[in-house]
Amino acid sequence: MGIVEAKKVFENFESIEEDFGCIGLESGHINETYLIRNQQKKYILQKINSSIFPNLETIHSNIEIVAKHLESKNYAHKRIELLPFSNGKTIWENEWRIMHFIGNSIGFEKVNSANQCYEAAVFLSDFHSNLLDLDTRQIQNPLPNFLNYEDRWHQFVMSVDFASKDRLAEALPEIEFLYAHRFILDEWINLQPELPLRIIHGDPKISNFLFDEMNSSKIIAIIDWDTLMPGTILYDFADMVRSYSNLKEEDDPSVGKNFSQENYLALEKGFLKHLNECLEPIEKNNLKLAAKIIIYIQALRFLTDFLNQDVYYKIKYPIQNLNRAKNQINLLKSLLN
Ligand code: GN1
Ligand code: MG
């Protein structure tokens, strides 16, 4: 990680004092994130991967509109607040940005109880209930093909066509599984046009929730608002299930005790807490299907990236994307039974 580069960028935010410290954080598959201490305050400095997020201004506009809206509704929790650099802008050299570090918090990569699931789902439910009256036309899609699953399928087929012999051989069982279960995708593609458009978070996985460091079931904030976009609210429910009902870490390929039904039920109950009256029947009737499809799509995305030689998701070891795909497939298999 580029600590030296991060320090140079930070100098354009405030003058560096004796207590300055900077460490690279492991979180996230796409951007570089640094925790900075300076003048007795803590900040998060991020270098955004511009090949994936080419338009940071769109993302920041979404974040600011949502934050302002939540403030107007007296939202009780922390919001993302982007801080200006010395030029008055919240973006430096097209790819850097800075925020306050949210203190007394801790993050998790893996769930530890059904209660934690319930509390996180209630938190997301509350976040959504406060956004239902914000006009979706105010929020732009920073990643136009993010929810386009025909395109995701097309990218996958291309990656199979162009993969190296070795990677193809290594991933063959997973490729076959995804081809054999393409019907899940078809079911979704038929349903999607009927679903109401709402503003979604787009990445409510467990590592994007900050928990109270004294109480691992209490949530302080939902972070990573980069994928705020118009879409179906089922995406957020389903991505939460993908992450919170998974009893293993996202790159653990082992089989056995992959999925927790207890966690799933806690998520459903929590998610409906503030939304039960507001969601349409077509949304409430398709929660489980959405979970299956979002897990299927995530398996497809990890496998596509493995076959493409890991150009999208950061990896720490060579077959990490294949392991991630295996993990999603094992989870999906439990849901299909
Ligand atoms: C990516 O960078 P990160 O970890 O916030 C991805 C999500 C995936 C997630 C899987 C823009 O998020 O869609 O669900 O990894 N973000 C983008 O863990 O592709
Ligand atoms: Mg994200």
mmCIF file of N, CA and C and ligand atoms in Angstrom, residues 28-31 53 201-203 205 208 223-227, ligand 2:
data_model
loop_
_atom_site.group_PDB
_atom_site.id
_atom_site.type_symbol
_atom_site.label_atom_id
_atom_site.label_comp_id
_atom_site.label_asym_id
_atom_site.label_seq_id
_atom_site.Cartn_x
_atom_site.Cartn_y
_atom_site.Cartn_z
ATOM 1 N N GLY A 28 -12.241 -4.051 2.129
ATOM 2 C CA GLY A 28 -12.698 -3.743 0.776
ATOM 3 C C GLY A 28 -11.908 -4.478 -0.292
ATOM 4 N N HIS A 29 -12.610 -4.788 -1.390
ATOM 5 C CA HIS A 29 -11.990 -5.547 -2.482
ATOM 6 C C HIS A 29 -11.519 -4.652 -3.608
ATOM 7 N N ILE A 30 -11.787 -3.339 -3.514
ATOM 8 C CA ILE A 30 -11.570 -2.503 -4.699
ATOM 9 C C ILE A 30 -10.666 -1.300 -4.420
ATOM 10 N N ASN A 31 -10.994 -0.540 -3.396
ATOM 11 C CA ASN A 31 -10.255 0.704 -3.140
ATOM 12 C C ASN A 31 -9.127 0.495 -2.123
ATOM 13 N N PHE A 53 -14.615 2.818 -10.628
ATOM 14 C CA PHE A 53 -15.494 3.968 -10.334
ATOM 15 C C PHE A 53 -14.976 5.191 -11.091
ATOM 16 N N HIS A 201 -28.657 0.789 -1.075
ATOM 17 C CA HIS A 201 -27.285 0.981 -0.602
ATOM 18 C C HIS A 201 -26.314 0.280 -1.549
ATOM 19 N N GLY A 202 -26.664 -0.916 -1.965
ATOM 20 C CA GLY A 202 -25.886 -1.627 -2.980
ATOM 21 C C GLY A 202 -24.738 -2.480 -2.468
ATOM 22 N N ASP A 203 -24.468 -2.456 -1.162
ATOM 23 C CA ASP A 203 -23.364 -3.292 -0.653
ATOM 24 C C ASP A 203 -23.472 -3.505 0.864
ATOM 25 N N LYS A 205 -23.014 -5.670 3.010
ATOM 26 C CA LYS A 205 -22.383 -6.867 3.592
ATOM 27 C C LYS A 205 -21.908 -6.534 5.005
ATOM 28 N N ASN A 208 -19.497 -3.808 5.976
ATOM 29 C CA ASN A 208 -19.896 -2.414 5.789
ATOM 30 C C ASN A 208 -20.797 -1.887 6.919
ATOM 31 N N ILE A 223 -21.682 1.958 6.424
ATOM 32 C CA ILE A 223 -20.723 2.774 5.665
ATOM 33 C C ILE A 223 -20.664 2.309 4.205
ATOM 34 N N ASP A 224 -19.722 2.841 3.453
ATOM 35 C CA ASP A 224 -19.527 2.499 2.032
ATOM 36 C C ASP A 224 -20.784 2.813 1.212
ATOM 37 N N TRP A 225 -21.005 4.101 1.011
ATOM 38 C CA TRP A 225 -22.199 4.533 0.275
ATOM 39 C C TRP A 225 -21.908 4.717 -1.226
ATOM 40 N N ASP A 226 -20.866 4.093 -1.706
ATOM 41 C CA ASP A 226 -20.448 4.315 -3.101
ATOM 42 C C ASP A 226 -21.388 3.683 -4.124
ATOM 43 N N THR A 227 -22.144 2.693 -3.668
ATOM 44 C CA THR A 227 -23.045 2.038 -4.632
ATOM 45 C C THR A 227 -24.506 2.440 -4.408
HETATM 46 MG MG MG B 2 -18.535 -1.613 -1.640
#
